[in-house]
Every structure is written in C-alpha cells, then in structure tokens.
C-alpha cells in the first residue's frame, strides 16, 4: 500500500478572515525539488528578491481559504493570479481602472512579506553553520525550516501565506527554480504545522489528496474507519493515521466542494477532482454505499445545468462518444466551461430544462463534477426506490463509473 509519508497539505489556520464569504484556496500538491548546492550567491539572491518586489506587491490580490469543521473553522490567506480571480472582483477592478488593494490588505501583505523575509534570513543563518554536501542539502533545508517555523507558527501574520504565495508566483514568472524551491519548503512546513491543528477528518482529507492510487485511498479509509494508528509506508517510514468517521470525511469534502463549485470560476480543477473522488469513495464505503440515506443532501429540485447535460447523454448510446463528452465537461469545456464576467453582467435570461426559460431568470452555473455526480446519484436513488430498475439504471451506473474514471485521470 502506497501511503503518503509526508504531512498533508490542506491549508488551515485559526486566523479570522476579513472576507464575508471565505473561498477555498487549493494547495499546490507538488513535491519539492532542490538544486544541488545552496551556494552563497543563491542565498544573496534570495535576500535581494525579498527587497525587490515591494512595488509589485501592490498589485497583489486577496483570497482566503477555509476548512470548516462542525464546531469551528480554520482559515488562512492566499493569493491567485488575476485571471483566476472571482469574476465579480475582477469586474470591479476593471471598472475602477486600477488594481490596487485596500489599505488594510496592503498592510497585511507587507507584514506577511516582512515575516517571510525574517524566516528566510534565519534559515540562511542556520544553513551557513552547517556543513552540507549535495546529498544532505535537501534534508538540511527541511530541518532548518522545521526549526524556524516551529517556534513561529503560533504568531504568524494573517498575510504570511498570501505573501508567500505571491513570492512563489514571482519566482515562477522569473523562472527561478532555486528561489521557488526554497519558498515551497517554507510553505509545506507551515501547512504541515497548521494541519496538526485541524480536526482528524480534515487531516485525513489532506492525506487522501496526496494518495494517487485508488486502492491505496481505499486502504487508507479502511484504516481510518478502524481507528487509525501508526503504519509503515512503502519507503519504510512510519505514517501516523488519525481515526475519523467516514460520514464526517464525506461531509467535509462535500462542504469544500460546494465552496469551490458555487464560484463562477473554479480555481483548481485538480483539487476539485480529488475532493470529488474522496467524497464518493468515502460514501461508497459507508453501509448503504452511494445510496446511503446519510448521503441525502435534501434537494427538492435538481440543478438545471446538470439535468440538461444528464438528459443529453442518457439519450445517447453508452460508448466512446459519451465518455468524451463527460471528459470535456469535467475538464471545464463545453457545458462545464466557466462563466465569464461579461456573461454574468449581461441581461441574458438563462435557458432552463430542455431549453425552456429558467424559472429563476438567473444564469445557472456550469456543470460541476461534484454536483453532476450528486444529480446522477439522486436520479439513481429515485429509480431504485420505485423498483423500476432497468436499462436506464444500468446506463446511469455506467455514467457514474466513467465519470469517476475521468476524474481520477484529471486528479492525478
């Protein structure tokens, strides 16, 4: 079983968010790759970089992520490039003709940047006292990050993660892999410390997001449901798995999905696909499977976009053509394409079911992976409860299975 050996990267923090509607910031679930030597010139470049983007930081954008639990919420600041902003925010910025952030946000960004600078300086001081070769550099950098972050994590500025994300974006733009790798080590270390403050089911979601193999995720869920414990990973390291309730895991993943899918623009399709897989697999392992009564979200009506698309593919014979249609929509194309701000600001009345005018008069959201599978499950439940299962039920089961296969390809 290929269990992850590192701490999950699901961002969480007890700092309150100034945003009235927190949205999810997807973690970048990539491995850290460091260059062979941490040379003196590299250290100087890191410090020069921290002073250079002071003017450019003014165009930084605000985004807050949220991992909510039954009794509390954990939030941490983050940032997205302009093209991934919520269209409403982007439209407002265009109308103003200026992309400046408000004074409070700018102040938080500067304070966070100063703290990142301080962390880097302290890390470099520690690394200068170490004698490293090429093989030990990666471990030395991670140890330095653990030591510096460990004593500061409880006093992190609310803008720390926002500034860190912005600096990583600048490093990517400048194609400076050395600088980016050092900043990513800091980010992973901070997220690892913050994750420990999360409830067990949130930690499990972080572990599952880092487990690409379906069989390994199922094994992980079985051990979580059995109470967790310490297990040996594939590389011989011990992995501590918390015990959690499958229903809480599925509900938490569903809450995160709802936060992402109700936006006009989905910021991270990979994370979205992973959360859908986690929700569906956790539900499938519960007593009643995907039709378990605990999975009923109490919808009195089904979403227009998903019903329209489901009606379209059910009318076609199962096969490669339908599978390609599902794949395109799950990737954000065709019926799943994000709404643009121009479309949202227009007065066009949306089309409802089978092309009729929408009763609400509002443009519906595009087809979203989580809501689409929710619709398929709801329709299946109605078919099975009426004892009329037949070719339609088999077709829907096939659609459900193929959708999960497509999401597995997108997620990992």
PDB file of N, CA and C in Angstrom, residues 137-202:
ATOM      1  N   UNK A 137      21.802  18.249   1.415  1.00  0.00           N
ATOM      2  CA  UNK A 137      21.267  19.615   1.368  1.00  0.00           C
ATOM      3  C   UNK A 137      19.756  19.659   1.554  1.00  0.00           C
ATOM      4  N   UNK A 138      19.041  18.762   0.879  1.00  0.00           N
ATOM      5  CA  UNK A 138      17.579  18.770   0.980  1.00  0.00           C
ATOM      6  C   UNK A 138      17.129  18.572   2.421  1.00  0.00           C
ATOM      7  N   UNK A 139      17.730  17.598   3.100  1.00  0.00           N
ATOM      8  CA  UNK A 139      17.366  17.333   4.496  1.00  0.00           C
ATOM      9  C   UNK A 139      17.707  18.528   5.366  1.00  0.00           C
ATOM     10  N   UNK A 140      18.866  19.155   5.116  1.00  0.00           N
ATOM     11  CA  UNK A 140      19.293  20.300   5.916  1.00  0.00           C
ATOM     12  C   UNK A 140      18.326  21.475   5.767  1.00  0.00           C
ATOM     13  N   UNK A 141      17.889  21.737   4.548  1.00  0.00           N
ATOM     14  CA  UNK A 141      16.946  22.835   4.313  1.00  0.00           C
ATOM     15  C   UNK A 141      15.624  22.563   5.025  1.00  0.00           C
ATOM     16  N   UNK A 142      15.138  21.316   4.949  1.00  0.00           N
ATOM     17  CA  UNK A 142      13.875  20.971   5.604  1.00  0.00           C
ATOM     18  C   UNK A 142      13.995  21.069   7.123  1.00  0.00           C
ATOM     19  N   UNK A 143      15.139  20.640   7.666  1.00  0.00           N
ATOM     20  CA  UNK A 143      15.352  20.743   9.112  1.00  0.00           C
ATOM     21  C   UNK A 143      15.402  22.199   9.559  1.00  0.00           C
ATOM     22  N   UNK A 144      16.077  23.034   8.765  1.00  0.00           N
ATOM     23  CA  UNK A 144      16.140  24.457   9.096  1.00  0.00           C
ATOM     24  C   UNK A 144      14.744  25.074   9.073  1.00  0.00           C
ATOM     25  N   UNK A 145      13.946  24.700   8.084  1.00  0.00           N
ATOM     26  CA  UNK A 145      12.576  25.216   8.001  1.00  0.00           C
ATOM     27  C   UNK A 145      11.748  24.754   9.196  1.00  0.00           C
ATOM     28  N   UNK A 146      11.892  23.477   9.566  1.00  0.00           N
ATOM     29  CA  UNK A 146      11.156  22.959  10.726  1.00  0.00           C
ATOM     30  C   UNK A 146      11.519  23.727  11.989  1.00  0.00           C
ATOM     31  N   UNK A 147      12.819  23.978  12.172  1.00  0.00           N
ATOM     32  CA  UNK A 147      13.259  24.666  13.375  1.00  0.00           C
ATOM     33  C   UNK A 147      12.770  26.101  13.456  1.00  0.00           C
ATOM     34  N   UNK A 148      12.838  26.811  12.330  1.00  0.00           N
ATOM     35  CA  UNK A 148      12.445  28.222  12.324  1.00  0.00           C
ATOM     36  C   UNK A 148      10.925  28.372  12.394  1.00  0.00           C
ATOM     37  N   UNK A 149      10.206  27.593  11.580  1.00  0.00           N
ATOM     38  CA  UNK A 149       8.743  27.707  11.541  1.00  0.00           C
ATOM     39  C   UNK A 149       8.121  27.203  12.833  1.00  0.00           C
ATOM     40  N   UNK A 150       8.700  26.138  13.406  1.00  0.00           N
ATOM     41  CA  UNK A 150       8.125  25.530  14.600  1.00  0.00           C
ATOM     42  C   UNK A 150       7.936  26.504  15.748  1.00  0.00           C
ATOM     43  N   UNK A 151       8.884  27.416  15.927  1.00  0.00           N
ATOM     44  CA  UNK A 151       8.778  28.355  17.051  1.00  0.00           C
ATOM     45  C   UNK A 151       8.012  29.628  16.692  1.00  0.00           C
ATOM     46  N   UNK A 152       7.635  29.777  15.407  1.00  0.00           N
ATOM     47  CA  UNK A 152       6.934  30.987  14.987  1.00  0.00           C
ATOM     48  C   UNK A 152       5.501  30.736  14.535  1.00  0.00           C
ATOM     49  N   UNK A 153       5.112  29.476  14.388  1.00  0.00           N
ATOM     50  CA  UNK A 153       3.830  29.173  13.746  1.00  0.00           C
ATOM     51  C   UNK A 153       2.640  29.771  14.482  1.00  0.00           C
ATOM     52  N   UNK A 154       2.732  29.901  15.807  1.00  0.00           N
ATOM     53  CA  UNK A 154       1.607  30.441  16.568  1.00  0.00           C
ATOM     54  C   UNK A 154       1.512  31.960  16.495  1.00  0.00           C
ATOM     55  N   UNK A 155       2.531  32.610  15.957  1.00  0.00           N
ATOM     56  CA  UNK A 155       2.500  34.067  15.854  1.00  0.00           C
ATOM     57  C   UNK A 155       2.598  34.541  14.406  1.00  0.00           C
ATOM     58  N   UNK A 156       2.157  33.693  13.478  1.00  0.00           N
ATOM     59  CA  UNK A 156       2.186  34.050  12.060  1.00  0.00           C
ATOM     60  C   UNK A 156       1.204  35.186  11.774  1.00  0.00           C
ATOM     61  N   UNK A 157       1.634  36.113  10.928  1.00  0.00           N
ATOM     62  CA  UNK A 157       0.758  37.192  10.482  1.00  0.00           C
ATOM     63  C   UNK A 157      -0.331  36.628   9.562  1.00  0.00           C
ATOM     64  N   UNK A 158      -1.534  37.223   9.575  1.00  0.00           N
ATOM     65  CA  UNK A 158      -2.597  36.748   8.666  1.00  0.00           C
ATOM     66  C   UNK A 158      -2.196  36.810   7.196  1.00  0.00           C
ATOM     67  N   UNK A 159      -1.297  37.744   6.843  1.00  0.00           N
ATOM     68  CA  UNK A 159      -0.881  37.878   5.449  1.00  0.00           C
ATOM     69  C   UNK A 159       0.340  37.058   5.088  1.00  0.00           C
ATOM     70  N   UNK A 160       0.796  36.177   5.985  1.00  0.00           N
ATOM     71  CA  UNK A 160       2.021  35.415   5.721  1.00  0.00           C
ATOM     72  C   UNK A 160       1.864  34.516   4.500  1.00  0.00           C
ATOM     73  N   UNK A 161       0.790  33.721   4.473  1.00  0.00           N
ATOM     74  CA  UNK A 161       0.595  32.798   3.353  1.00  0.00           C
ATOM     75  C   UNK A 161       0.300  33.551   2.059  1.00  0.00           C
ATOM     76  N   UNK A 162      -0.378  34.683   2.174  1.00  0.00           N
ATOM     77  CA  UNK A 162      -0.658  35.479   0.990  1.00  0.00           C
ATOM     78  C   UNK A 162       0.643  35.985   0.373  1.00  0.00           C
ATOM     79  N   UNK A 163       1.527  36.507   1.214  1.00  0.00           N
ATOM     80  CA  UNK A 163       2.815  36.992   0.721  1.00  0.00           C
ATOM     81  C   UNK A 163       3.661  35.848   0.175  1.00  0.00           C
ATOM     82  N   UNK A 164       3.624  34.705   0.849  1.00  0.00           N
ATOM     83  CA  UNK A 164       4.408  33.550   0.409  1.00  0.00           C
ATOM     84  C   UNK A 164       3.930  33.055  -0.953  1.00  0.00           C
ATOM     85  N   UNK A 165       2.615  32.969  -1.137  1.00  0.00           N
ATOM     86  CA  UNK A 165       2.074  32.556  -2.440  1.00  0.00           C
ATOM     87  C   UNK A 165       2.467  33.542  -3.537  1.00  0.00           C
ATOM     88  N   UNK A 166       2.427  34.826  -3.200  1.00  0.00           N
ATOM     89  CA  UNK A 166       2.777  35.847  -4.193  1.00  0.00           C
ATOM     90  C   UNK A 166       4.249  35.747  -4.582  1.00  0.00           C
ATOM     91  N   UNK A 167       5.113  35.490  -3.599  1.00  0.00           N
ATOM     92  CA  UNK A 167       6.541  35.344  -3.881  1.00  0.00           C
ATOM     93  C   UNK A 167       6.815  34.110  -4.738  1.00  0.00           C
ATOM     94  N   UNK A 168       6.074  33.032  -4.488  1.00  0.00           N
ATOM     95  CA  UNK A 168       6.233  31.824  -5.312  1.00  0.00           C
ATOM     96  C   UNK A 168       5.810  32.111  -6.747  1.00  0.00           C
ATOM     97  N   UNK A 169       4.734  32.876  -6.911  1.00  0.00           N
ATOM     98  CA  UNK A 169       4.296  33.250  -8.261  1.00  0.00           C
ATOM     99  C   UNK A 169       5.352  34.087  -8.973  1.00  0.00           C
ATOM    100  N   UNK A 170       5.984  35.010  -8.233  1.00  0.00           N
ATOM    101  CA  UNK A 170       7.042  35.822  -8.837  1.00  0.00           C
ATOM    102  C   UNK A 170       8.226  34.957  -9.244  1.00  0.00           C
ATOM    103  N   UNK A 171       8.565  33.978  -8.402  1.00  0.00           N
ATOM    104  CA  UNK A 171       9.672  33.078  -8.739  1.00  0.00           C
ATOM    105  C   UNK A 171       9.354  32.266  -9.988  1.00  0.00           C
ATOM    106  N   UNK A 172       8.102  31.820 -10.111  1.00  0.00           N
ATOM    107  CA  UNK A 172       7.690  31.092 -11.316  1.00  0.00           C
ATOM    108  C   UNK A 172       7.773  31.987 -12.546  1.00  0.00           C
ATOM    109  N   UNK A 173       7.338  33.227 -12.381  1.00  0.00           N
ATOM    110  CA  UNK A 173       7.357  34.168 -13.504  1.00  0.00           C
ATOM    111  C   UNK A 173       8.796  34.464 -13.937  1.00  0.00           C
ATOM    112  N   UNK A 174       9.700  34.554 -12.952  1.00  0.00           N
ATOM    113  CA  UNK A 174      11.112  34.814 -13.258  1.00  0.00           C
ATOM    114  C   UNK A 174      11.874  33.551 -13.644  1.00  0.00           C
ATOM    115  N   UNK A 175      11.194  32.389 -13.582  1.00  0.00           N
ATOM    116  CA  UNK A 175      11.803  31.088 -13.895  1.00  0.00           C
ATOM    117  C   UNK A 175      13.028  30.822 -13.016  1.00  0.00           C
ATOM    118  N   UNK A 176      12.902  31.177 -11.740  1.00  0.00           N
ATOM    119  CA  UNK A 176      13.969  30.952 -10.765  1.00  0.00           C
ATOM    120  C   UNK A 176      13.592  29.729  -9.925  1.00  0.00           C
ATOM    121  N   UNK A 177      14.031  28.558 -10.359  1.00  0.00           N
ATOM    122  CA  UNK A 177      13.659  27.319  -9.676  1.00  0.00           C
ATOM    123  C   UNK A 177      14.251  27.232  -8.277  1.00  0.00           C
ATOM    124  N   UNK A 178      15.447  27.776  -8.078  1.00  0.00           N
ATOM    125  CA  UNK A 178      16.084  27.708  -6.762  1.00  0.00           C
ATOM    126  C   UNK A 178      15.287  28.497  -5.728  1.00  0.00           C
ATOM    127  N   UNK A 179      14.922  29.701  -6.101  1.00  0.00           N
ATOM    128  CA  UNK A 179      14.145  30.539  -5.188  1.00  0.00           C
ATOM    129  C   UNK A 179      12.784  29.910  -4.911  1.00  0.00           C
ATOM    130  N   UNK A 180      12.152  29.402  -5.959  1.00  0.00           N
ATOM    131  CA  UNK A 180      10.834  28.793  -5.814  1.00  0.00           C
ATOM    132  C   UNK A 180      10.887  27.580  -4.893  1.00  0.00           C
ATOM    133  N   UNK A 181      11.921  26.735  -5.053  1.00  0.00           N
ATOM    134  CA  UNK A 181      12.010  25.526  -4.233  1.00  0.00           C
ATOM    135  C   UNK A 181      12.187  25.861  -2.757  1.00  0.00           C
ATOM    136  N   UNK A 182      12.974  26.891  -2.462  1.00  0.00           N
ATOM    137  CA  UNK A 182      13.183  27.296  -1.075  1.00  0.00           C
ATOM    138  C   UNK A 182      11.888  27.824  -0.462  1.00  0.00           C
ATOM    139  N   UNK A 183      11.152  28.625  -1.222  1.00  0.00           N
ATOM    140  CA  UNK A 183       9.877  29.151  -0.730  1.00  0.00           C
ATOM    141  C   UNK A 183       8.845  28.043  -0.553  1.00  0.00           C
ATOM    142  N   UNK A 184       8.871  27.045  -1.432  1.00  0.00           N
ATOM    143  CA  UNK A 184       7.921  25.936  -1.317  1.00  0.00           C
ATOM    144  C   UNK A 184       8.210  25.081  -0.091  1.00  0.00           C
ATOM    145  N   UNK A 185       9.491  24.951   0.274  1.00  0.00           N
ATOM    146  CA  UNK A 185       9.826  24.229   1.506  1.00  0.00           C
ATOM    147  C   UNK A 185       9.200  24.941   2.703  1.00  0.00           C
ATOM    148  N   UNK A 186       9.296  26.265   2.718  1.00  0.00           N
ATOM    149  CA  UNK A 186       8.692  27.038   3.810  1.00  0.00           C
ATOM    150  C   UNK A 186       7.178  26.845   3.822  1.00  0.00           C
ATOM    151  N   UNK A 187       6.564  26.901   2.646  1.00  0.00           N
ATOM    152  CA  UNK A 187       5.107  26.758   2.571  1.00  0.00           C
ATOM    153  C   UNK A 187       4.664  25.388   3.059  1.00  0.00           C
ATOM    154  N   UNK A 188       5.332  24.334   2.616  1.00  0.00           N
ATOM    155  CA  UNK A 188       4.956  22.981   3.043  1.00  0.00           C
ATOM    156  C   UNK A 188       5.114  22.819   4.548  1.00  0.00           C
ATOM    157  N   UNK A 189       6.175  23.404   5.097  1.00  0.00           N
ATOM    158  CA  UNK A 189       6.410  23.285   6.536  1.00  0.00           C
ATOM    159  C   UNK A 189       5.323  24.010   7.328  1.00  0.00           C
ATOM    160  N   UNK A 190       4.961  25.211   6.879  1.00  0.00           N
ATOM    161  CA  UNK A 190       3.899  25.966   7.554  1.00  0.00           C
ATOM    162  C   UNK A 190       2.580  25.205   7.497  1.00  0.00           C
ATOM    163  N   UNK A 191       2.241  24.701   6.312  1.00  0.00           N
ATOM    164  CA  UNK A 191       0.980  23.970   6.161  1.00  0.00           C
ATOM    165  C   UNK A 191       0.969  22.698   7.002  1.00  0.00           C
ATOM    166  N   UNK A 192       2.134  22.050   7.119  1.00  0.00           N
ATOM    167  CA  UNK A 192       2.214  20.841   7.936  1.00  0.00           C
ATOM    168  C   UNK A 192       1.912  21.157   9.400  1.00  0.00           C
ATOM    169  N   UNK A 193       2.455  22.277   9.895  1.00  0.00           N
ATOM    170  CA  UNK A 193       2.194  22.669  11.282  1.00  0.00           C
ATOM    171  C   UNK A 193       0.737  23.076  11.480  1.00  0.00           C
ATOM    172  N   UNK A 194       0.192  23.801  10.506  1.00  0.00           N
ATOM    173  CA  UNK A 194      -1.199  24.244  10.629  1.00  0.00           C
ATOM    174  C   UNK A 194      -2.171  23.081  10.541  1.00  0.00           C
ATOM    175  N   UNK A 195      -1.816  22.072   9.733  1.00  0.00           N
ATOM    176  CA  UNK A 195      -2.699  20.922   9.561  1.00  0.00           C
ATOM    177  C   UNK A 195      -2.894  20.168  10.873  1.00  0.00           C
ATOM    178  N   UNK A 196      -1.860  20.163  11.723  1.00  0.00           N
ATOM    179  CA  UNK A 196      -1.964  19.461  13.000  1.00  0.00           C
ATOM    180  C   UNK A 196      -3.036  20.068  13.897  1.00  0.00           C
ATOM    181  N   UNK A 197      -3.394  21.323  13.624  1.00  0.00           N
ATOM    182  CA  UNK A 197      -4.430  21.974  14.417  1.00  0.00           C
ATOM    183  C   UNK A 197      -5.836  21.628  13.922  1.00  0.00           C
ATOM    184  N   UNK A 198      -5.927  20.972  12.760  1.00  0.00           N
ATOM    185  CA  UNK A 198      -7.227  20.630  12.178  1.00  0.00           C
ATOM    186  C   UNK A 198      -7.829  19.406  12.868  1.00  0.00           C
ATOM    187  N   UNK A 199      -9.149  19.240  12.777  1.00  0.00           N
ATOM    188  CA  UNK A 199      -9.792  18.018  13.275  1.00  0.00           C
ATOM    189  C   UNK A 199      -9.301  16.804  12.487  1.00  0.00           C
ATOM    190  N   UNK A 200      -9.448  15.594  13.041  1.00  0.00           N
ATOM    191  CA  UNK A 200      -8.931  14.387  12.368  1.00  0.00           C
ATOM    192  C   UNK A 200      -9.457  14.186  10.956  1.00  0.00           C
ATOM    193  N   UNK A 201     -10.766  14.427  10.722  1.00  0.00           N
ATOM    194  CA  UNK A 201     -11.299  14.167   9.388  1.00  0.00           C
ATOM    195  C   UNK A 201     -10.732  15.131   8.347  1.00  0.00           C
ATOM    196  N   UNK A 202     -10.341  16.339   8.771  1.00  0.00           N
ATOM    197  CA  UNK A 202      -9.699  17.274   7.843  1.00  0.00           C
ATOM    198  C   UNK A 202      -8.286  16.796   7.518  1.00  0.00           C
TER     199      UNK A 202
END
